Amino acid sequence: MKTRLERIQQDLENLQQFNATPEKGLTRFSLTEEDRGAREYLRGELKKLGLEVYEDPAGSLFGRREGTEDLPAIVIGSHFDSVKNGGHFDGPAGVIMALEIMRTLKDQGVKTRYPIEFIAMIEEEGGRFGSGVFGSRAMAGLVDYDQLLQRKDADGVSMAEAFEAFGFNPKEIAKARRTKDQVKAFIELHIEQGPILESGHKDVGIVEFIVGITQLKVVVRGRPDHAGTTPMAMRADPLVVASKVIARIPEFPAAENNGSVATVGVLEVKPGASNIVPESVTLTVDIRSKNQESIDRIIEKITIALDEASKDSKVSYETEILLGVKPVPMAPAIVDILKDKAQALGFSYEMMLSGAGHDAMIMGLFTDVGLIFVPSLDGRSHCPEEWTDYDQLQKGIEVIYETILQLGEAVQ
Amino acid sequence: MKTRLERIQQDLENLQQFNATPEKGLTRFSLTEEDRGAREYLRGELKKLGLEVYEDPAGSLFGRREGTEDLPAIVIGSHFDSVKNGGHFDGPAGVIMALEIMRTLKDQGVKTRYPIEFIAMIEEEGGRFGSGVFGSRAMAGLVDYDQLLQRKDADGVSMAEAFEAFGFNPKEIAKARRTKDQVKAFIELHIEQGPILESGHKDVGIVEFIVGITQLKVVVRGRPDHAGTTPMAMRADPLVVASKVIARIPEFPAAENNGSVATVGVLEVKPGASNIVPESVTLTVDIRSKNQESIDRIIEKITIALDEASKDSKVSYETEILLGVKPVPMAPAIVDILKDKAQALGFSYEMMLSGAGHDAMIMGLFTDVGLIFVPSLDGRSHCPEEWTDYDQLQKGIEVIYETILQLGEAVQ
């Protein structure tokens, strides 16, 4: 019989085959041939374990193991879709966690009071339809048939059409909804996608909050003068004003001293000619924190910085909040159990924030959630170089396995 | 008989007809139907004055008025091509100056020791072939047949083909060259394309230097981390570093206190996603000054600022000089005459730099040059809104007319 490490490796390598871009990272969009292949592989593995295998109307794959009592299920897993040319761990690591735990429960002949369900979730990345955390949103009751008609992929195929072509009935999408009565808890494992565990030499990360995200759009407007003929003192240069603000932005989250971050990743200068003083600069500030108050304070400081940088000039600005998602706390009781189990197993751990959104964030809208991170090599993700050592992944799985035994109330 | 002001207006309005984009500013590219129309209009006006009308092999149009002696000519004029959707004054104002002066010399029965030549120059803007100050470069001996074969317009037509189709012999291009023995001086009138004369309520600008231009390309490189999962202290953000430098750039030319300017007009952020810390920032700094030492010092200060902003970080940078043109002084003797004449006429004037390049810059390579600016409404140019009042243009013409009488040594 194979070791757990060998099984993890084999599952990962088997799933890697279902890939639209071999040699160029993983591309597995939802409701495609690659989706079908991965889904059938997982279905086969679940069936070998004697589980009740089914799909919900949103296309997520489940494998259910009944409890000794008729109680809400504990759901474990993550998503199995990927971004374009992404890595083999973002999503699949958590799916394999769930598969391996279901295997171990069977191998050990464990019985639990609560049912345990494996889940492989659909369309978390939104790579095909631009509709991220779709599987979890459907379970939270946030998706309706109209949305399936409206969302289209790059070829103009609607989600409704794609679901139908795949064998699902999109009109039943609302039936994907679950409640706290049905789901006692959701526990996810995911790669960190950041450098903290690796640089701190920690085995696992125990997430306390998934951060809130606000995207602030800033447009700074000046006057497009000739770069040769307009004296410095007579200019209204929006790029100089924007630069004064961007140079200061890192101070603002740092002052919160709670892991808040702020990033300018998009900046467009118009008209964008070397001999013309810019007319306008458009930029986005991505602000994330476990405290909404921190986010609000960072926005306020950015606004004050814009006021200061543009005063005494003919430069003006406007701001707009493009996206605002509030921070989501993980269930403290689950966080405590995860921490206890990591300690009991002798693993080092870091209490941390998730700076990226995950299905757990949405599942947290209707049930208790827990989220474990495993280290990312060089902090990288969404690229072919994405990597987590198999033994690191195994440690995360072991923490969740022990947690499931306790939370599911193993009776034997 | 019409007044000078009426003639100026009529010439401008007549030239405006030869335009590929009526209602959307002036588009008159070289060797097109619009070029032909403007050229034939000017040819007709010059012939009415009994001048010897000819074109050089580069396609510039001349109207020569002999002197009383066999001496080098004084050439006056500017270019008659435009940018795409430009204005009606950038170029034509100086052509009409020359036409009106030739008319007045005839009307007044003036004789000069030196020949006087009208010139309407081709392809100064480079709108069609991307080959700016072409007419003056040909006169300076800087153009050969090979260049005509290589330079192509957006439709793939080479300059050589266009010249031939227009009736010129492109193989004779080298014969466009003139020397100091043939050209005693070149005097140009141009719109300012900047706000100085208008804001200072000055009638004319007397240019002392056409500034030197250096374009510095700067690439700042960091690491493309996830904007949510990478703590502020672990980032290598090239946009923050670049912003610290751009925010300071205006100080550097201001410290020179001699009209130097520096502009960042192009800035590109890669990969340019709101949730990714930028990997690289590429920008250009356009630096102009009458002193090459000032340009060199500004570049040095930018480099020091880059060092300071990137030290203690994993951000690196590299710089490259894309374009370096040294400052060109106008001939001091001509500057003095222009100044005397403006004073004698009771016009207010400003001694100034030309921050933009002009044909005078190239003509200065082989002869003495003078350049007069007339005010630009709101400092604007290269747009349909470009405007100079006719009486403002007239004042510039009068200053040059008086200058020509002295420089050409009017004998009657």
PDB file of N, CA and C in Angstrom, chain B residues 58-133:
ATOM      1  N   ALA B  58      14.068  68.675 -52.614  1.00  0.00           N
ATOM      2  CA  ALA B  58      13.403  68.157 -51.418  1.00  0.00           C
ATOM      3  C   ALA B  58      11.938  68.550 -51.391  1.00  0.00           C
ATOM      4  N   GLY B  59      11.523  69.382 -52.357  1.00  0.00           N
ATOM      5  CA  GLY B  59      10.108  69.729 -52.428  1.00  0.00           C
ATOM      6  C   GLY B  59       9.724  71.005 -51.693  1.00  0.00           C
ATOM      7  N   SER B  60      10.688  71.757 -51.188  1.00  0.00           N
ATOM      8  CA  SER B  60      10.358  73.063 -50.602  1.00  0.00           C
ATOM      9  C   SER B  60      10.164  74.058 -51.748  1.00  0.00           C
ATOM     10  N   LEU B  61       9.249  75.020 -51.507  1.00  0.00           N
ATOM     11  CA  LEU B  61       8.892  76.004 -52.541  1.00  0.00           C
ATOM     12  C   LEU B  61       9.590  77.325 -52.250  1.00  0.00           C
ATOM     13  N   PHE B  62      10.221  77.892 -53.267  1.00  0.00           N
ATOM     14  CA  PHE B  62      10.964  79.147 -53.105  1.00  0.00           C
ATOM     15  C   PHE B  62      10.391  80.212 -54.032  1.00  0.00           C
ATOM     16  N   GLY B  63      10.525  81.485 -53.603  1.00  0.00           N
ATOM     17  CA  GLY B  63      10.225  82.618 -54.482  1.00  0.00           C
ATOM     18  C   GLY B  63      11.345  83.631 -54.289  1.00  0.00           C
ATOM     19  N   ARG B  64      12.135  83.812 -55.325  1.00  0.00           N
ATOM     20  CA  ARG B  64      13.372  84.595 -55.159  1.00  0.00           C
ATOM     21  C   ARG B  64      13.237  85.987 -55.756  1.00  0.00           C
ATOM     22  N   ARG B  65      13.767  86.932 -55.021  1.00  0.00           N
ATOM     23  CA  ARG B  65      13.795  88.345 -55.405  1.00  0.00           C
ATOM     24  C   ARG B  65      15.273  88.725 -55.421  1.00  0.00           C
ATOM     25  N   GLU B  66      15.779  89.019 -56.588  1.00  0.00           N
ATOM     26  CA  GLU B  66      17.215  89.287 -56.677  1.00  0.00           C
ATOM     27  C   GLU B  66      17.606  90.541 -55.906  1.00  0.00           C
ATOM     28  N   GLY B  67      18.855  90.578 -55.467  1.00  0.00           N
ATOM     29  CA  GLY B  67      19.408  91.790 -54.852  1.00  0.00           C
ATOM     30  C   GLY B  67      20.082  92.637 -55.913  1.00  0.00           C
ATOM     31  N   THR B  68      20.588  93.760 -55.476  1.00  0.00           N
ATOM     32  CA  THR B  68      21.304  94.602 -56.444  1.00  0.00           C
ATOM     33  C   THR B  68      22.690  94.054 -56.698  1.00  0.00           C
ATOM     34  N   GLU B  69      23.116  93.118 -55.839  1.00  0.00           N
ATOM     35  CA  GLU B  69      24.433  92.518 -56.049  1.00  0.00           C
ATOM     36  C   GLU B  69      24.324  90.997 -55.971  1.00  0.00           C
ATOM     37  N   ASP B  70      25.362  90.334 -56.466  1.00  0.00           N
ATOM     38  CA  ASP B  70      25.386  88.877 -56.471  1.00  0.00           C
ATOM     39  C   ASP B  70      25.903  88.390 -55.115  1.00  0.00           C
ATOM     40  N   LEU B  71      25.018  88.297 -54.162  1.00  0.00           N
ATOM     41  CA  LEU B  71      25.372  87.975 -52.780  1.00  0.00           C
ATOM     42  C   LEU B  71      24.510  86.818 -52.296  1.00  0.00           C
ATOM     43  N   PRO B  72      24.891  86.215 -51.180  1.00  0.00           N
ATOM     44  CA  PRO B  72      24.033  85.154 -50.631  1.00  0.00           C
ATOM     45  C   PRO B  72      22.652  85.694 -50.271  1.00  0.00           C
ATOM     46  N   ALA B  73      21.655  84.826 -50.333  1.00  0.00           N
ATOM     47  CA  ALA B  73      20.263  85.257 -50.096  1.00  0.00           C
ATOM     48  C   ALA B  73      19.912  85.253 -48.605  1.00  0.00           C
ATOM     49  N   ILE B  74      18.966  86.110 -48.268  1.00  0.00           N
ATOM     50  CA  ILE B  74      18.324  86.022 -46.959  1.00  0.00           C
ATOM     51  C   ILE B  74      17.021  85.265 -47.175  1.00  0.00           C
ATOM     52  N   VAL B  75      16.874  84.142 -46.493  1.00  0.00           N
ATOM     53  CA  VAL B  75      15.709  83.278 -46.697  1.00  0.00           C
ATOM     54  C   VAL B  75      14.752  83.480 -45.531  1.00  0.00           C
ATOM     55  N   ILE B  76      13.489  83.671 -45.854  1.00  0.00           N
ATOM     56  CA  ILE B  76      12.474  83.873 -44.812  1.00  0.00           C
ATOM     57  C   ILE B  76      11.290  82.927 -45.056  1.00  0.00           C
ATOM     58  N   GLY B  77      10.727  82.409 -43.975  1.00  0.00           N
ATOM     59  CA  GLY B  77       9.552  81.541 -44.134  1.00  0.00           C
ATOM     60  C   GLY B  77       9.457  80.516 -43.025  1.00  0.00           C
ATOM     61  N   SER B  78       8.669  79.489 -43.295  1.00  0.00           N
ATOM     62  CA  SER B  78       8.482  78.380 -42.356  1.00  0.00           C
ATOM     63  C   SER B  78       7.896  77.219 -43.155  1.00  0.00           C
ATOM     64  N   HIS B  79       7.286  76.260 -42.489  1.00  0.00           N
ATOM     65  CA  HIS B  79       6.779  75.072 -43.188  1.00  0.00           C
ATOM     66  C   HIS B  79       5.275  75.175 -43.457  1.00  0.00           C
ATOM     67  N   PHE B  80       4.826  74.429 -44.449  1.00  0.00           N
ATOM     68  CA  PHE B  80       3.387  74.483 -44.779  1.00  0.00           C
ATOM     69  C   PHE B  80       2.675  73.143 -44.583  1.00  0.00           C
ATOM     70  N   ASP B  81       3.376  72.141 -44.039  1.00  0.00           N
ATOM     71  CA  ASP B  81       2.691  70.885 -43.688  1.00  0.00           C
ATOM     72  C   ASP B  81       2.164  70.996 -42.260  1.00  0.00           C
ATOM     73  N   SER B  82       1.356  70.045 -41.860  1.00  0.00           N
ATOM     74  CA  SER B  82       0.787  70.065 -40.506  1.00  0.00           C
ATOM     75  C   SER B  82       0.835  68.665 -39.907  1.00  0.00           C
ATOM     76  N   VAL B  83       0.589  68.599 -38.595  1.00  0.00           N
ATOM     77  CA  VAL B  83       0.330  67.300 -37.964  1.00  0.00           C
ATOM     78  C   VAL B  83      -1.090  66.870 -38.327  1.00  0.00           C
ATOM     79  N   LYS B  84      -1.473  65.687 -37.923  1.00  0.00           N
ATOM     80  CA  LYS B  84      -2.844  65.222 -38.118  1.00  0.00           C
ATOM     81  C   LYS B  84      -3.776  65.997 -37.181  1.00  0.00           C
ATOM     82  N   ASN B  85      -4.850  66.545 -37.730  1.00  0.00           N
ATOM     83  CA  ASN B  85      -5.805  67.303 -36.919  1.00  0.00           C
ATOM     84  C   ASN B  85      -5.132  68.408 -36.109  1.00  0.00           C
ATOM     85  N   GLY B  86      -4.195  69.081 -36.755  1.00  0.00           N
ATOM     86  CA  GLY B  86      -3.512  70.180 -36.077  1.00  0.00           C
ATOM     87  C   GLY B  86      -4.251  71.498 -36.298  1.00  0.00           C
ATOM     88  N   GLY B  87      -3.487  72.605 -36.146  1.00  0.00           N
ATOM     89  CA  GLY B  87      -4.095  73.926 -36.277  1.00  0.00           C
ATOM     90  C   GLY B  87      -3.663  74.606 -37.567  1.00  0.00           C
ATOM     91  N   HIS B  88      -4.235  75.783 -37.802  1.00  0.00           N
ATOM     92  CA  HIS B  88      -3.987  76.492 -39.061  1.00  0.00           C
ATOM     93  C   HIS B  88      -2.813  77.458 -38.985  1.00  0.00           C
ATOM     94  N   PHE B  89      -2.119  77.505 -37.853  1.00  0.00           N
ATOM     95  CA  PHE B  89      -1.072  78.514 -37.676  1.00  0.00           C
ATOM     96  C   PHE B  89       0.333  77.926 -37.589  1.00  0.00           C
ATOM     97  N   ASP B  90       0.440  76.717 -37.097  1.00  0.00           N
ATOM     98  CA  ASP B  90       1.752  76.092 -36.888  1.00  0.00           C
ATOM     99  C   ASP B  90       2.353  75.769 -38.255  1.00  0.00           C
ATOM    100  N   GLY B  91       3.246  76.643 -38.700  1.00  0.00           N
ATOM    101  CA  GLY B  91       3.814  76.529 -40.037  1.00  0.00           C
ATOM    102  C   GLY B  91       3.309  77.655 -40.919  1.00  0.00           C
ATOM    103  N   PRO B  92       2.012  77.605 -41.331  1.00  0.00           N
ATOM    104  CA  PRO B  92       1.477  78.616 -42.245  1.00  0.00           C
ATOM    105  C   PRO B  92       1.697  80.059 -41.777  1.00  0.00           C
ATOM    106  N   ALA B  93       1.680  80.320 -40.453  1.00  0.00           N
ATOM    107  CA  ALA B  93       1.890  81.694 -39.981  1.00  0.00           C
ATOM    108  C   ALA B  93       3.209  82.241 -40.528  1.00  0.00           C
ATOM    109  N   GLY B  94       4.252  81.403 -40.523  1.00  0.00           N
ATOM    110  CA  GLY B  94       5.565  81.856 -40.991  1.00  0.00           C
ATOM    111  C   GLY B  94       5.653  81.929 -42.505  1.00  0.00           C
ATOM    112  N   VAL B  95       4.880  81.086 -43.182  1.00  0.00           N
ATOM    113  CA  VAL B  95       4.847  81.125 -44.647  1.00  0.00           C
ATOM    114  C   VAL B  95       4.172  82.421 -45.098  1.00  0.00           C
ATOM    115  N   ILE B  96       3.102  82.764 -44.403  1.00  0.00           N
ATOM    116  CA  ILE B  96       2.360  83.980 -44.751  1.00  0.00           C
ATOM    117  C   ILE B  96       3.189  85.220 -44.400  1.00  0.00           C
ATOM    118  N   MET B  97       3.954  85.130 -43.325  1.00  0.00           N
ATOM    119  CA  MET B  97       4.913  86.197 -43.015  1.00  0.00           C
ATOM    120  C   MET B  97       5.787  86.471 -44.230  1.00  0.00           C
ATOM    121  N   ALA B  98       6.363  85.419 -44.793  1.00  0.00           N
ATOM    122  CA  ALA B  98       7.300  85.582 -45.908  1.00  0.00           C
ATOM    123  C   ALA B  98       6.587  86.125 -47.144  1.00  0.00           C
ATOM    124  N   LEU B  99       5.371  85.610 -47.392  1.00  0.00           N
ATOM    125  CA  LEU B  99       4.604  86.060 -48.553  1.00  0.00           C
ATOM    126  C   LEU B  99       4.270  87.548 -48.424  1.00  0.00           C
ATOM    127  N   GLU B 100       3.828  87.942 -47.253  1.00  0.00           N
ATOM    128  CA  GLU B 100       3.424  89.328 -47.026  1.00  0.00           C
ATOM    129  C   GLU B 100       4.636  90.264 -47.121  1.00  0.00           C
ATOM    130  N   ILE B 101       5.799  89.798 -46.659  1.00  0.00           N
ATOM    131  CA  ILE B 101       7.009  90.628 -46.758  1.00  0.00           C
ATOM    132  C   ILE B 101       7.421  90.790 -48.224  1.00  0.00           C
ATOM    133  N   MET B 102       7.321  89.707 -48.984  1.00  0.00           N
ATOM    134  CA  MET B 102       7.658  89.823 -50.415  1.00  0.00           C
ATOM    135  C   MET B 102       6.708  90.811 -51.101  1.00  0.00           C
ATOM    136  N   ARG B 103       5.435  90.771 -50.734  1.00  0.00           N
ATOM    137  CA  ARG B 103       4.457  91.726 -51.290  1.00  0.00           C
ATOM    138  C   ARG B 103       4.837  93.159 -50.942  1.00  0.00           C
ATOM    139  N   THR B 104       5.180  93.369 -49.675  1.00  0.00           N
ATOM    140  CA  THR B 104       5.470  94.733 -49.218  1.00  0.00           C
ATOM    141  C   THR B 104       6.725  95.271 -49.877  1.00  0.00           C
ATOM    142  N   LEU B 105       7.728  94.391 -50.006  1.00  0.00           N
ATOM    143  CA  LEU B 105       8.962  94.832 -50.682  1.00  0.00           C
ATOM    144  C   LEU B 105       8.642  95.314 -52.096  1.00  0.00           C
ATOM    145  N   LYS B 106       7.747  94.577 -52.763  1.00  0.00           N
ATOM    146  CA  LYS B 106       7.365  94.969 -54.128  1.00  0.00           C
ATOM    147  C   LYS B 106       6.565  96.275 -54.099  1.00  0.00           C
ATOM    148  N   ASP B 107       5.543  96.287 -53.198  1.00  0.00           N
ATOM    149  CA  ASP B 107       4.680  97.471 -53.125  1.00  0.00           C
ATOM    150  C   ASP B 107       5.497  98.730 -52.853  1.00  0.00           C
ATOM    151  N   GLN B 108       6.479  98.590 -51.959  1.00  0.00           N
ATOM    152  CA  GLN B 108       7.266  99.759 -51.565  1.00  0.00           C
ATOM    153  C   GLN B 108       8.397 100.040 -52.546  1.00  0.00           C
ATOM    154  N   GLY B 109       8.532  99.160 -53.553  1.00  0.00           N
ATOM    155  CA  GLY B 109       9.606  99.359 -54.523  1.00  0.00           C
ATOM    156  C   GLY B 109      11.000  99.301 -53.904  1.00  0.00           C
ATOM    157  N   VAL B 110      11.112  98.467 -52.869  1.00  0.00           N
ATOM    158  CA  VAL B 110      12.390  98.376 -52.161  1.00  0.00           C
ATOM    159  C   VAL B 110      13.408  97.605 -52.998  1.00  0.00           C
ATOM    160  N   LYS B 111      14.638  98.075 -52.984  1.00  0.00           N
ATOM    161  CA  LYS B 111      15.735  97.282 -53.531  1.00  0.00           C
ATOM    162  C   LYS B 111      16.686  96.975 -52.383  1.00  0.00           C
ATOM    163  N   THR B 112      17.220  95.734 -52.381  1.00  0.00           N
ATOM    164  CA  THR B 112      18.178  95.347 -51.335  1.00  0.00           C
ATOM    165  C   THR B 112      19.451  94.856 -51.995  1.00  0.00           C
ATOM    166  N   ARG B 113      20.567  95.035 -51.313  1.00  0.00           N
ATOM    167  CA  ARG B 113      21.836  94.517 -51.866  1.00  0.00           C
ATOM    168  C   ARG B 113      21.778  92.991 -51.928  1.00  0.00           C
ATOM    169  N   TYR B 114      21.211  92.376 -50.882  1.00  0.00           N
ATOM    170  CA  TYR B 114      21.158  90.910 -50.818  1.00  0.00           C
ATOM    171  C   TYR B 114      19.859  90.407 -51.416  1.00  0.00           C
ATOM    172  N   PRO B 115      19.910  89.311 -52.142  1.00  0.00           N
ATOM    173  CA  PRO B 115      18.652  88.693 -52.592  1.00  0.00           C
ATOM    174  C   PRO B 115      17.813  88.272 -51.380  1.00  0.00           C
ATOM    175  N   ILE B 116      16.496  88.281 -51.544  1.00  0.00           N
ATOM    176  CA  ILE B 116      15.581  87.810 -50.491  1.00  0.00           C
ATOM    177  C   ILE B 116      14.803  86.636 -51.074  1.00  0.00           C
ATOM    178  N   GLU B 117      14.719  85.537 -50.317  1.00  0.00           N
ATOM    179  CA  GLU B 117      13.951  84.392 -50.809  1.00  0.00           C
ATOM    180  C   GLU B 117      12.848  84.015 -49.829  1.00  0.00           C
ATOM    181  N   PHE B 118      11.673  83.891 -50.396  1.00  0.00           N
ATOM    182  CA  PHE B 118      10.545  83.272 -49.692  1.00  0.00           C
ATOM    183  C   PHE B 118      10.786  81.757 -49.671  1.00  0.00           C
ATOM    184  N   ILE B 119      10.445  81.114 -48.543  1.00  0.00           N
ATOM    185  CA  ILE B 119      10.453  79.645 -48.552  1.00  0.00           C
ATOM    186  C   ILE B 119       9.227  79.092 -47.834  1.00  0.00           C
ATOM    187  N   ALA B 120       8.614  78.090 -48.466  1.00  0.00           N
ATOM    188  CA  ALA B 120       7.567  77.297 -47.789  1.00  0.00           C
ATOM    189  C   ALA B 120       8.140  75.888 -47.714  1.00  0.00           C
ATOM    190  N   MET B 121       8.463  75.455 -46.496  1.00  0.00           N
ATOM    191  CA  MET B 121       9.207  74.206 -46.333  1.00  0.00           C
ATOM    192  C   MET B 121       8.284  72.988 -46.185  1.00  0.00           C
ATOM    193  N   ILE B 122       8.822  71.889 -46.630  1.00  0.00           N
ATOM    194  CA  ILE B 122       8.068  70.630 -46.665  1.00  0.00           C
ATOM    195  C   ILE B 122       8.343  69.821 -45.394  1.00  0.00           C
ATOM    196  N   GLU B 123       7.345  69.013 -44.979  1.00  0.00           N
ATOM    197  CA  GLU B 123       7.550  67.913 -44.020  1.00  0.00           C
ATOM    198  C   GLU B 123       8.347  68.320 -42.775  1.00  0.00           C
ATOM    199  N   GLU B 124       7.955  69.440 -42.158  1.00  0.00           N
ATOM    200  CA  GLU B 124       8.624  69.797 -40.896  1.00  0.00           C
ATOM    201  C   GLU B 124       8.090  68.925 -39.782  1.00  0.00           C
ATOM    202  N   GLU B 125       6.779  68.663 -39.836  1.00  0.00           N
ATOM    203  CA  GLU B 125       6.149  67.895 -38.757  1.00  0.00           C
ATOM    204  C   GLU B 125       6.460  66.406 -38.869  1.00  0.00           C
ATOM    205  N   GLY B 126       6.736  65.944 -40.053  1.00  0.00           N
ATOM    206  CA  GLY B 126       6.958  64.507 -40.214  1.00  0.00           C
ATOM    207  C   GLY B 126       5.670  63.715 -40.096  1.00  0.00           C
ATOM    208  N   GLY B 127       4.520  64.377 -40.325  1.00  0.00           N
ATOM    209  CA  GLY B 127       3.226  63.715 -40.135  1.00  0.00           C
ATOM    210  C   GLY B 127       3.027  62.515 -41.044  1.00  0.00           C
ATOM    211  N   ARG B 128       3.521  62.623 -42.271  1.00  0.00           N
ATOM    212  CA  ARG B 128       3.299  61.510 -43.194  1.00  0.00           C
ATOM    213  C   ARG B 128       4.392  60.452 -43.114  1.00  0.00           C
ATOM    214  N   PHE B 129       5.646  60.891 -43.116  1.00  0.00           N
ATOM    215  CA  PHE B 129       6.746  59.917 -43.212  1.00  0.00           C
ATOM    216  C   PHE B 129       7.526  59.766 -41.899  1.00  0.00           C
ATOM    217  N   GLY B 130       7.082  60.448 -40.855  1.00  0.00           N
ATOM    218  CA  GLY B 130       7.812  60.364 -39.586  1.00  0.00           C
ATOM    219  C   GLY B 130       9.211  60.921 -39.718  1.00  0.00           C
ATOM    220  N   SER B 131       9.374  61.857 -40.637  1.00  0.00           N
ATOM    221  CA  SER B 131      10.712  62.339 -40.960  1.00  0.00           C
ATOM    222  C   SER B 131      10.713  63.848 -40.809  1.00  0.00           C
ATOM    223  N   GLY B 132      10.719  64.319 -39.533  1.00  0.00           N
ATOM    224  CA  GLY B 132      10.526  65.741 -39.256  1.00  0.00           C
ATOM    225  C   GLY B 132      11.684  66.606 -39.708  1.00  0.00           C
ATOM    226  N   VAL B 133      11.425  67.930 -39.755  1.00  0.00           N
ATOM    227  CA  VAL B 133      12.366  68.955 -40.244  1.00  0.00           C
ATOM    228  C   VAL B 133      13.080  68.451 -41.507  1.00  0.00           C
TER     229      VAL B 133
END
